[in-house]
Short mmCIF file of C-alpha atoms and ligand atoms in Angstrom, two decimals:
data_model
loop_
_atom_site.label_atom_id
_atom_site.label_comp_id
_atom_site.label_asym_id
_atom_site.label_seq_id
_atom_site.Cartn_x
_atom_site.Cartn_y
_atom_site.Cartn_z
CA UNK A 1 0.00 0.00 0.00
CA UNK A 2 1.47 3.40 -0.91
CA UNK A 3 2.12 5.68 2.04
CA UNK A 4 -0.29 8.54 2.74
CA UNK A 5 2.31 11.00 1.46
CA UNK A 6 2.43 9.28 -1.93
CA UNK A 7 -1.35 9.46 -2.24
CA UNK A 8 -1.40 13.13 -1.28
CA UNK A 9 1.43 13.92 -3.70
CA UNK A 10 -0.36 12.23 -6.62
CA UNK A 11 -3.64 13.96 -5.77
CA UNK A 12 -2.07 17.43 -5.44
CA UNK A 13 0.12 17.11 -8.55
CA UNK A 14 -2.86 16.12 -10.72
CA UNK A 15 -5.20 18.82 -9.33
CA UNK A 16 -4.20 21.45 -11.99
CA UNK A 17 -5.01 18.87 -14.69
CA UNK A 18 -8.49 18.17 -13.21
CA UNK A 19 -9.11 21.91 -12.77
CA UNK A 20 -8.16 22.51 -16.43
CA UNK A 21 -10.45 19.68 -17.62
CA UNK A 22 -13.22 21.04 -15.40
CA UNK A 23 -12.72 24.52 -16.89
CA UNK A 24 -12.76 23.19 -20.47
CA UNK A 25 -15.57 20.64 -20.30
CA UNK A 26 -17.78 21.34 -17.28
CA UNK A 27 -17.96 24.95 -16.17
CA UNK A 28 -15.74 27.89 -17.13
CA UNK A 29 -16.78 30.03 -14.16
CA UNK A 30 -13.98 30.80 -11.70
CA UNK A 31 -16.30 30.44 -8.72
CA UNK A 32 -17.16 26.88 -9.77
CA UNK A 33 -13.46 26.03 -10.21
CA UNK A 34 -12.64 27.42 -6.76
CA UNK A 35 -15.49 25.40 -5.22
CA UNK A 36 -14.40 22.27 -7.08
CA UNK A 37 -10.74 22.80 -6.05
CA UNK A 38 -11.73 23.51 -2.45
CA UNK A 39 -13.80 20.33 -2.21
CA UNK A 40 -10.96 18.38 -3.85
CA UNK A 41 -8.39 19.70 -1.34
CA UNK A 42 -10.74 19.09 1.59
CA UNK A 43 -11.23 15.51 0.43
CA UNK A 44 -7.51 14.91 -0.24
CA UNK A 45 -6.45 16.21 3.15
CA UNK A 46 -9.33 15.20 5.40
CA UNK A 47 -11.50 12.52 3.78
CA UNK A 48 -8.90 9.95 2.71
CA UNK A 49 -10.13 6.36 2.30
CA UNK A 50 -7.33 5.41 4.74
CA UNK A 51 -9.46 6.84 7.56
CA UNK A 52 -10.40 3.16 7.88
CA UNK A 53 -6.99 2.70 9.54
CA UNK A 54 -6.44 3.54 13.19
CA UNK A 55 -3.32 5.55 12.40
CA UNK A 56 -3.26 7.64 9.26
CA UNK A 57 -2.24 11.12 8.12
CA UNK A 58 -5.81 12.27 7.38
CA UNK A 59 -6.92 11.48 10.92
CA UNK A 60 -3.92 13.38 12.33
CA UNK A 61 -4.97 16.41 10.24
CA UNK A 62 -8.32 16.42 12.05
CA UNK A 63 -6.32 17.37 15.17
CA UNK A 64 -8.32 17.17 18.39
CA UNK A 65 -11.38 16.06 16.43
CA UNK A 66 -9.50 13.00 15.09
CA UNK A 67 -11.19 10.77 17.67
CA UNK A 68 -14.52 11.07 15.80
CA UNK A 69 -13.10 8.69 13.17
CA UNK A 70 -12.42 5.89 15.66
CA UNK A 71 -15.86 4.23 15.21
CA UNK A 72 -15.34 4.47 11.43
CA UNK A 73 -12.20 2.30 11.73
CA UNK A 74 -14.26 -0.27 13.66
CA UNK A 75 -17.13 -0.31 11.15
CA UNK A 76 -15.08 -0.41 7.94
CA UNK A 77 -12.27 -2.87 7.45
CA UNK A 78 -9.18 -1.60 5.67
CA UNK A 79 -9.54 -1.43 1.90
CA UNK A 80 -13.10 -2.73 2.02
CA UNK A 81 -16.16 -0.59 1.19
CA UNK A 82 -14.21 2.49 2.33
CA UNK A 83 -12.02 2.02 -0.77
CA UNK A 84 -14.90 1.33 -3.17
CA UNK A 85 -14.86 3.65 -6.20
CA UNK A 86 -18.57 4.33 -5.97
CA UNK A 87 -19.42 3.92 -2.29
CA UNK A 88 -16.18 4.89 -0.51
CA UNK A 89 -16.76 8.65 -0.45
CA UNK A 90 -20.45 8.08 0.38
CA UNK A 91 -19.52 6.09 3.51
CA UNK A 92 -17.44 9.02 4.81
CA UNK A 93 -19.95 11.72 3.86
CA UNK A 94 -22.78 9.65 5.37
CA UNK A 95 -20.70 9.09 8.50
CA UNK A 96 -20.02 12.83 8.86
CA UNK A 97 -23.72 13.62 8.25
CA UNK A 98 -24.67 11.13 10.97
CA UNK A 99 -22.22 12.77 13.40
CA UNK A 100 -23.66 16.20 12.52
CA UNK A 101 -27.21 14.97 13.19
CA UNK A 102 -26.13 13.45 16.55
CA UNK A 103 -24.34 16.73 17.49
CA UNK A 104 -27.38 18.82 16.45
CA UNK A 105 -29.77 16.57 18.42
CA UNK A 106 -27.50 16.76 21.48
CA UNK A 107 -27.36 20.57 21.22
CA UNK A 108 -31.12 20.85 20.88
CA UNK A 109 -31.67 18.31 23.73
CA UNK A 110 -29.64 20.51 26.05
CA UNK A 111 -31.40 23.64 24.68
CA UNK A 112 -28.12 25.10 23.42
CA UNK A 113 -29.39 25.39 19.89
CA UNK A 114 -32.75 24.38 18.48
CA UNK A 115 -32.97 23.23 14.89
CA UNK A 116 -36.02 23.33 12.73
CA UNK A 117 -36.28 21.24 9.58
CA UNK A 118 -36.65 24.32 7.36
CA UNK A 119 -33.23 25.61 8.50
CA UNK A 120 -31.49 22.53 7.16
CA UNK A 121 -29.34 23.22 4.09
CA UNK A 122 -30.87 20.55 1.82
CA UNK A 123 -34.29 22.25 1.79
CA UNK A 124 -32.88 24.73 -0.73
CA UNK A 125 -30.00 22.69 -2.12
CA UNK A 126 -28.69 23.86 -5.48
CA UNK A 127 -28.22 20.71 -7.58
CA UNK A 128 -25.46 22.20 -9.76
CA UNK A 129 -23.52 23.35 -6.70
CA UNK A 130 -24.01 19.95 -5.03
CA UNK A 131 -22.74 18.26 -8.21
CA UNK A 132 -19.59 20.40 -8.30
CA UNK A 133 -18.85 19.75 -4.62
CA UNK A 134 -19.50 16.03 -4.97
CA UNK A 135 -17.19 15.81 -8.00
CA UNK A 136 -14.45 17.58 -6.03
CA UNK A 137 -14.94 15.31 -3.03
CA UNK A 138 -15.14 12.13 -5.09
CA UNK A 139 -12.23 12.52 -7.49
CA UNK A 140 -9.26 12.29 -5.04
CA UNK A 141 -10.88 9.28 -3.33
CA UNK A 142 -11.23 7.53 -6.69
CA UNK A 143 -7.56 8.30 -7.47
CA UNK A 144 -6.58 6.92 -4.06
CA UNK A 145 -8.49 3.67 -4.60
CA UNK A 146 -7.07 3.24 -8.13
CA UNK A 147 -3.49 3.84 -6.92
CA UNK A 148 -4.01 1.27 -4.13
CA UNK A 149 -5.31 -1.24 -6.69
CA UNK A 150 -2.41 -0.63 -9.09
CA UNK A 151 0.03 -0.97 -6.22
CA UNK A 152 -1.43 -4.32 -5.17
CA UNK A 153 -0.80 -5.63 -8.71
CA UNK A 154 2.97 -5.27 -8.19
CA UNK A 155 3.89 -8.74 -6.81
CA UNK A 156 6.78 -7.69 -4.53
CA UNK A 157 4.69 -4.96 -2.92
CA UNK A 158 1.66 -7.13 -2.22
CA UNK A 159 2.73 -8.11 1.28
CA UNK A 160 4.17 -4.78 2.30
CA UNK A 161 1.69 -2.91 4.42
CA UNK A 162 2.57 0.44 5.77
CA UNK A 163 -0.15 1.74 8.03
CA UNK A 164 -0.05 5.41 7.29
ZN1 LIG B 1 -5.75 3.25 0.83
#
């Protein structure tokens, strides 16, 4: 398995290429490119598929909040669904959404902050914006999973696991 640094390097080096393709074929507005790039960086740095490992660079980047990923490592075994091309990102976004709901319910239970359904962001979700953000979040995770798969094809690297 390539180290976290290798994944991050590949994802950051290819970002200008993805941004250029996005500009040429998807949306030539600078705001959209910034949103796409921001989501891509957020995903590269903080939503790595290797969050399924107890020790990994992405979890360290969460700082004091890193502990919230501990249950995720228990639920998802390394390189299982968390590394799926289609479902991997969804597991992490769903997990974060679940944590947000639990936090919001706890805050409203203790009367710190009361939420009403109409205040929730998805009641007026812009589909185009959501698509741009999802593309930015998904792409580095897909790259990660593909690099892991390519790496496991190299016979002498198959048994070398570096938990980073
Ligand atoms: Zn991985």
